[in-house]
CSV table of C-alpha atoms in Angstrom, one decimal:
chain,number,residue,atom,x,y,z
A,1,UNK,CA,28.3,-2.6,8.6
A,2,UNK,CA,25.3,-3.6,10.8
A,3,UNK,CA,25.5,-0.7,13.1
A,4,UNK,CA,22.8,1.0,15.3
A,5,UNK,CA,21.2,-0.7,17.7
A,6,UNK,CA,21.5,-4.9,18.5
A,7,UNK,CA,19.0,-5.6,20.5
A,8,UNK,CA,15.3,-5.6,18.9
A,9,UNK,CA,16.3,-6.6,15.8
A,10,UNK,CA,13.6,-8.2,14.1
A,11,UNK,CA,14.1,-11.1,12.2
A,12,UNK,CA,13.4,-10.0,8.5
A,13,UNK,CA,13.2,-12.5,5.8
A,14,UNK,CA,12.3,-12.0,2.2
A,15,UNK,CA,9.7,-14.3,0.5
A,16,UNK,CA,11.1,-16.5,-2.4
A,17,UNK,CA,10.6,-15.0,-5.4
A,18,UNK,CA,10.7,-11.2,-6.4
A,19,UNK,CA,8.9,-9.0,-4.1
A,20,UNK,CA,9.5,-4.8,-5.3
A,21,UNK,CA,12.5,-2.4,-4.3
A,22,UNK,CA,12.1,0.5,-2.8
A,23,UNK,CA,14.6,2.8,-4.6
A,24,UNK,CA,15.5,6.1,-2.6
A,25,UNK,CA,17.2,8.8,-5.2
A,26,UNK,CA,18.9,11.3,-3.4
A,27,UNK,CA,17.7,11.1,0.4
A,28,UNK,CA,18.8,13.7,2.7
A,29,UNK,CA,18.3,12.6,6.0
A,30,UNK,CA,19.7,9.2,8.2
A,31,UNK,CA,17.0,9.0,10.2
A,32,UNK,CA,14.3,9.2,7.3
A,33,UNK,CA,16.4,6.1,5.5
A,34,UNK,CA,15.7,4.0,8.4
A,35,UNK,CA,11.8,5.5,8.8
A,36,UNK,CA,11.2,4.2,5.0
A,37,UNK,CA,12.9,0.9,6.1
A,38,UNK,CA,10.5,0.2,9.4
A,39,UNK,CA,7.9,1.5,6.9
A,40,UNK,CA,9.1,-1.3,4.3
A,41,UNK,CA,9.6,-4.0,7.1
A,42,UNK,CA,5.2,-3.8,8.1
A,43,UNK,CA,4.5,-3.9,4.4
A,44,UNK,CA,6.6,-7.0,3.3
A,45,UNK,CA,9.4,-4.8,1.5
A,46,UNK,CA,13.1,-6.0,2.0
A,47,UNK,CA,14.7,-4.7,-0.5
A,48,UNK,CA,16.0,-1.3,-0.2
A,49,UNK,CA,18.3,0.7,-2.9
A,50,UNK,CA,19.6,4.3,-2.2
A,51,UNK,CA,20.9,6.3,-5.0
A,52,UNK,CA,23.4,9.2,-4.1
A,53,UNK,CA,22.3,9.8,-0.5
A,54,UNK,CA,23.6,13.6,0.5
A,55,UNK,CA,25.9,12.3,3.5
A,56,UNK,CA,26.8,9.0,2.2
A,57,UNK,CA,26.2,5.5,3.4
A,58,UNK,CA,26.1,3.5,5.9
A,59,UNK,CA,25.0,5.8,7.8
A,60,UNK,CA,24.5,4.7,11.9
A,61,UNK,CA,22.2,7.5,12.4
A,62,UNK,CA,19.5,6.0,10.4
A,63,UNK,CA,18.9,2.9,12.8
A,64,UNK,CA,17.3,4.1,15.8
A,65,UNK,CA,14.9,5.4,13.4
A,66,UNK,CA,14.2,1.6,11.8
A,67,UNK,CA,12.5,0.5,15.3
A,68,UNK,CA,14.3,-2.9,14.6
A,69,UNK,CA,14.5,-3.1,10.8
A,70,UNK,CA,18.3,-3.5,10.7
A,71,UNK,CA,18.4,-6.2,8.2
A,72,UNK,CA,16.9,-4.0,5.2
A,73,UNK,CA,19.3,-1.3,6.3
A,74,UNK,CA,22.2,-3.7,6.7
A,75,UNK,CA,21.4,-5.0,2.6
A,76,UNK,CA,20.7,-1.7,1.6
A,77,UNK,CA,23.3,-1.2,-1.7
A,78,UNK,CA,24.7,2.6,-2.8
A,79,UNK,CA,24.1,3.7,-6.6
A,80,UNK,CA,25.6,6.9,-8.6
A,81,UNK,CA,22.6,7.2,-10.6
A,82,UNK,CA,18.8,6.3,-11.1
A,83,UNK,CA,19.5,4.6,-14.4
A,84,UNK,CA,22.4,2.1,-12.6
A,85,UNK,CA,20.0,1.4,-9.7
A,86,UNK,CA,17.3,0.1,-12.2
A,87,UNK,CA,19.4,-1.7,-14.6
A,88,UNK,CA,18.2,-5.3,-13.7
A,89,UNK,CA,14.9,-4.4,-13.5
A,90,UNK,CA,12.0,-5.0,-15.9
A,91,UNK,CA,9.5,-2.3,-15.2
A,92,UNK,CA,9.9,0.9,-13.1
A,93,UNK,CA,7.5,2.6,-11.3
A,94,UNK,CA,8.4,6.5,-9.7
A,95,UNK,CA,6.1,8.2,-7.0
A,96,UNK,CA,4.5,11.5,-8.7
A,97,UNK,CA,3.1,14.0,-6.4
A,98,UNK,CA,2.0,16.6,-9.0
A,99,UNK,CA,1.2,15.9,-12.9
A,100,UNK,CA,4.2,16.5,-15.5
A,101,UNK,CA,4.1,16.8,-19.4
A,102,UNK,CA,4.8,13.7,-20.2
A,103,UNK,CA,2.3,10.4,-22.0
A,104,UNK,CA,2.4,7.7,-19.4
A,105,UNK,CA,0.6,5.2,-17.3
A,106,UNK,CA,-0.4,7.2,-13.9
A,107,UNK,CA,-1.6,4.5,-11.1
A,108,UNK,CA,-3.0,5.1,-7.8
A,109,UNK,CA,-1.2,3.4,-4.8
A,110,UNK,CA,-3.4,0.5,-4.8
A,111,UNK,CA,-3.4,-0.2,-8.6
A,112,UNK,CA,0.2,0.5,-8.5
A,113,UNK,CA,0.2,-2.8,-5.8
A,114,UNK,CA,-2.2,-5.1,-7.9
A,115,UNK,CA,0.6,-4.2,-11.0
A,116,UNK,CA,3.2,-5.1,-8.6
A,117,UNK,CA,1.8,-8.2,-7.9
A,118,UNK,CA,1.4,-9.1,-11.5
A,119,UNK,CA,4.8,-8.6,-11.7
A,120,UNK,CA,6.4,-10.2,-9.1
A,121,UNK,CA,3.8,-13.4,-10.6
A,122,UNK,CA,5.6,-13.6,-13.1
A,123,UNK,CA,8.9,-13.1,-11.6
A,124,UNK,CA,10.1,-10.0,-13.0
A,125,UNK,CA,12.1,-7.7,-11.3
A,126,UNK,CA,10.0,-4.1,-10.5
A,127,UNK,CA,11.3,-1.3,-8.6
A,128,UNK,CA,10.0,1.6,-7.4
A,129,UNK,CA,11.8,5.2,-7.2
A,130,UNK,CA,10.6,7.8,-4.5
A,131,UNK,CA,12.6,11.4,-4.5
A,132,UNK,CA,14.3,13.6,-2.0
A,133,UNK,CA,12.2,15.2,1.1
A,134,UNK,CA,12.2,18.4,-0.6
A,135,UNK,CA,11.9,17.9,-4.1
A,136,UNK,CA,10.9,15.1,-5.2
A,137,UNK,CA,12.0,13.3,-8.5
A,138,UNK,CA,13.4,15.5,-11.4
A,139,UNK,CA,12.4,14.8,-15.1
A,140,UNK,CA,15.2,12.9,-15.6
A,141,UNK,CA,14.5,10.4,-12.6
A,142,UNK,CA,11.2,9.9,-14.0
A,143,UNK,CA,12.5,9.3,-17.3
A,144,UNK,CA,14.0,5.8,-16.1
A,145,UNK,CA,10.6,5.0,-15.2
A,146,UNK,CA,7.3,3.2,-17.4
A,147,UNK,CA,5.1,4.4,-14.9
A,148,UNK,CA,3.8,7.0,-12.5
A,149,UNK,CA,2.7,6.7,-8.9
A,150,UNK,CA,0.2,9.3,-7.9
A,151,UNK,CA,-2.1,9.0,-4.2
A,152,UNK,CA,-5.3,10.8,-4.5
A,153,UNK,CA,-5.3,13.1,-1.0
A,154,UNK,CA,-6.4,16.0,-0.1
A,155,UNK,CA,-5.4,18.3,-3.2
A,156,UNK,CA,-5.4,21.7,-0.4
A,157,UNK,CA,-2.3,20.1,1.5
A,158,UNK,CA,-0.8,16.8,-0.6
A,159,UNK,CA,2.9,16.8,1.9
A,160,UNK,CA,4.2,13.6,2.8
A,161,UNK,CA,7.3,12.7,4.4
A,162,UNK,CA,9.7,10.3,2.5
A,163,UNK,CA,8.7,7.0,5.1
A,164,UNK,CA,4.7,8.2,4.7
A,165,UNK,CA,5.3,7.7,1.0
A,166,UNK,CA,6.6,4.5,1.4
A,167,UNK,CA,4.3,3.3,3.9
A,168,UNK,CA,1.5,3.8,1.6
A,169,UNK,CA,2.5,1.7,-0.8
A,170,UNK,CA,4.3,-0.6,1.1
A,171,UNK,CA,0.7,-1.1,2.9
A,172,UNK,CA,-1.1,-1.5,-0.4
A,173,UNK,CA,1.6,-4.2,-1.6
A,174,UNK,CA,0.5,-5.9,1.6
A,175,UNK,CA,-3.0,-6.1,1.3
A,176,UNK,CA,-3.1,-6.9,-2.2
A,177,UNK,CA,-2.6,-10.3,-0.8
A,178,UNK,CA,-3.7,-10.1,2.4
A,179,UNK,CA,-6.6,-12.7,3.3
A,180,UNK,CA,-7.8,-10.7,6.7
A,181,UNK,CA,-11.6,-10.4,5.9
A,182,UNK,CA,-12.3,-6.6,5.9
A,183,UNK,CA,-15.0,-6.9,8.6
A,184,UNK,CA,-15.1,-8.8,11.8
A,185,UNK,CA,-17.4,-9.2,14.5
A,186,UNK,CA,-15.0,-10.3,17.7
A,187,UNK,CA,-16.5,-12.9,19.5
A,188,UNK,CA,-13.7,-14.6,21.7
A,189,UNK,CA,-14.7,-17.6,23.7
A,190,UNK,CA,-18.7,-17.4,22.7
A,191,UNK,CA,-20.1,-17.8,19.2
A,192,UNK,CA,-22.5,-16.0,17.0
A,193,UNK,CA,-26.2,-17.4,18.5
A,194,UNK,CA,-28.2,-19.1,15.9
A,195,UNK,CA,-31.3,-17.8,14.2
A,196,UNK,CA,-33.2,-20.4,16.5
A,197,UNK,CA,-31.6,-19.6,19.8
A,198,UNK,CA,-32.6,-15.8,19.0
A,199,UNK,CA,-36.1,-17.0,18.4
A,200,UNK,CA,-36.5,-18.7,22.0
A,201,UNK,CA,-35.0,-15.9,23.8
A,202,UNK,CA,-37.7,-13.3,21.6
A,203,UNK,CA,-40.6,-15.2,22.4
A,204,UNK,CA,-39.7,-15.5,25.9
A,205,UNK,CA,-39.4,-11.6,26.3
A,206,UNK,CA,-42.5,-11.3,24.6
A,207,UNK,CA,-44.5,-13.7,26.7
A,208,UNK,CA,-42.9,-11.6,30.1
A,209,UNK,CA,-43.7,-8.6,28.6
A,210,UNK,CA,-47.5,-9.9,28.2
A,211,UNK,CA,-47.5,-10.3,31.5
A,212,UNK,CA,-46.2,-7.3,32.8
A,213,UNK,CA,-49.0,-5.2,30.5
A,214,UNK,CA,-46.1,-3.8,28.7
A,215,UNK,CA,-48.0,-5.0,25.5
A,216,UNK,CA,-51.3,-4.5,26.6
A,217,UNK,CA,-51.9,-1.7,24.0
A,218,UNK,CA,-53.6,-4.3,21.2
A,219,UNK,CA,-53.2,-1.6,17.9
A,220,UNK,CA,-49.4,-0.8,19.0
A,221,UNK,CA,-48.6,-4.5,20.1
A,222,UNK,CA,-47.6,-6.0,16.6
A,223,UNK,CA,-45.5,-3.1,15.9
A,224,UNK,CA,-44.0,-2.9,19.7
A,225,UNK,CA,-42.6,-6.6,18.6
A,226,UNK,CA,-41.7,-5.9,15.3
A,227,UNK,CA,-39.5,-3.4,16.6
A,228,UNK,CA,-37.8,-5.7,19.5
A,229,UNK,CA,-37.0,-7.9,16.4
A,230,UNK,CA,-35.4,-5.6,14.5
A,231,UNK,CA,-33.5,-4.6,17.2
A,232,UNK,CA,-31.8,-7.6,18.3
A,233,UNK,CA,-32.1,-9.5,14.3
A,234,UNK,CA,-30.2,-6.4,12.4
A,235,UNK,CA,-27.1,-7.4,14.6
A,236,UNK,CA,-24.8,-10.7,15.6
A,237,UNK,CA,-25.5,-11.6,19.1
A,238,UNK,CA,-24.0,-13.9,20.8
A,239,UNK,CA,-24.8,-17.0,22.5
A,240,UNK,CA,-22.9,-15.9,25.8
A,241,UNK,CA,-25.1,-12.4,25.1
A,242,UNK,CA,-28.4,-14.7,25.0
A,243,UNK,CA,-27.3,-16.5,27.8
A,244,UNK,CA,-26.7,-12.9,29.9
A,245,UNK,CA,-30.1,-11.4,28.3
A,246,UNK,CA,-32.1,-14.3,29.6
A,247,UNK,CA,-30.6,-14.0,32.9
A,248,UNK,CA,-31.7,-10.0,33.0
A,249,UNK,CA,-35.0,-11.7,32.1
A,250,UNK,CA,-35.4,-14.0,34.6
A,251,UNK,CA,-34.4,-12.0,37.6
A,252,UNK,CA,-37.4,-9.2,35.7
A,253,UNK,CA,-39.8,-11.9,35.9
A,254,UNK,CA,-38.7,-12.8,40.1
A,255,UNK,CA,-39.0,-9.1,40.9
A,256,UNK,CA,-42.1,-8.4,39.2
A,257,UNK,CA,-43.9,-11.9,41.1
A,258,UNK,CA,-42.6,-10.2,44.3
A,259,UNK,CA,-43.3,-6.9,44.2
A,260,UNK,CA,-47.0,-7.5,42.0
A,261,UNK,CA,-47.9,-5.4,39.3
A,262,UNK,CA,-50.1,-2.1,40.1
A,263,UNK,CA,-53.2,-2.5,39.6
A,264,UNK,CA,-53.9,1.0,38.9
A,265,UNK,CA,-52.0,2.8,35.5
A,266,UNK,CA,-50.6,5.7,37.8
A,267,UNK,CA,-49.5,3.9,40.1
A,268,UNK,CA,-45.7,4.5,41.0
A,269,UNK,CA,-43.3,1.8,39.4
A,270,UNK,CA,-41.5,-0.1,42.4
A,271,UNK,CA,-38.2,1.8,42.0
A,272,UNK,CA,-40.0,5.0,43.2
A,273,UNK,CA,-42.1,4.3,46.3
């Protein structure tokens, strides 16, 4: 059964390989089975098992909700239990909000993705168990599992929805091996303006500010163009940014030949006369 929507469907394939399921033990809700599916779709998770959801499955409800992520729902497959949901995997993982009294390996989201990666690597088979909205995962859920999933929030109010879960781990899993650099200047159609371009335009200001007597002051001169170095050095201007800084300069230098400087210091500036 495809059901839900037709239109919008975006085209989901999964990688070669093994990439983790997303194991959903006991959901309650349609429309938060196809949340954690659009939440699975933006983090490169296809594969989606639900185990003894509370109004059965397939469920149409639960694909408006999926904002085009029909396909995981459409492969999603039904289990009785935890154990027979996991039985072809090689390491389990279960989402923990709160600690229990039990010895186990406890990751944070993103260590939980670098394992996952590791794992997938080597092409084994992971899956990764996230209880009902109310709840969470009983003892015996957690039992199936070799390790524990735990995201460091706020400890005064640690409530996430089942697809929030998800997300967060399903974003992880994405940057793990994701080569976007973290940082970015934007520069579009220019370019960042080389060290020597910079130069010119610095010593041009500083000669027009000579001549306006804006650097007339000889013990606060050095430091007066140390600090319009820093100023334009500390970040990455751009060539069109030059280009549109030596304009502002040029039509400065025009208006200051055709007005003439004061020759007195408390004389009004142009602008106020």
């Amino acid at each position: 059964m495809t059901g839900g929507r037709k239109d919008g469907r975006a085209a989901l394939t999964p990688p070669a390989g093994e990439t983790p399921i997303v194991v959903l033990v006991r959901p309650q809700m349609a429309r938060n089975i196809g949340s954690t599916a659009r939440a699975m779709a933006n983090g490169g998770l296809f594969h989606l098992r639900i185990v003894a959801p509370r109004d059965g499955w397939p469920q149409p409800d639960a694909y408006p909700s999926a904002s085009g992520a029909d396909a995981i729902l459409d492969a999603a497959t039904v289990f009785d239990s935890v154990p027979a949901a996991v039985a072809d995997c090689h390491r389990v993982l279960a989402t923990c909000p709160r600690p229990r009294h039990v010895v186990v390996p406890v990751r944070t989201a993103r260590a939980a993705a670098e394992d996952l990666r590791d794992i997938a690597a080597r092409g084994l088979r992971a899956a990764v168990l996230f209880g009902p909205e109310r709840a969470g995962l009983e003892n015996e859920d957690m039992a199936c599992a070799d390790t524990l999933v735990r995201y460091p929030l706020n400890p005064e109010h640690m409530s996430l929805n089942l697809a929030q879960a998800v997300m967060i781990l399903a974003y992880e899993w994405w940057t793990a091996a994701e080569a976007t650099p973290p940082r970015v200047l934007m520069t579009n159609e220019t370019r960042i303006a080389t060290k020597g371009e910079l130069e010119g335009f610095l010593n041009r200001l500083v000669a027009e500010l000579d001549a306006t007597g804006f650097l007339d002051n000889r013990e606060k001169r050095p430091g007066m163009v140390r600090n319009l170095r820093h100023w334009f050095e500390r970040g990455e201007v751009t060539e069109q940014e030059l280009r549109t800084l030596h304009g502002v300069v040029t039509e400065l230098s025009r208006g200051r030949m055709r007005r003439g400087r004061p020759e007195k210091d408390d004389a009004p500036p142009p602008w106020r006369s």
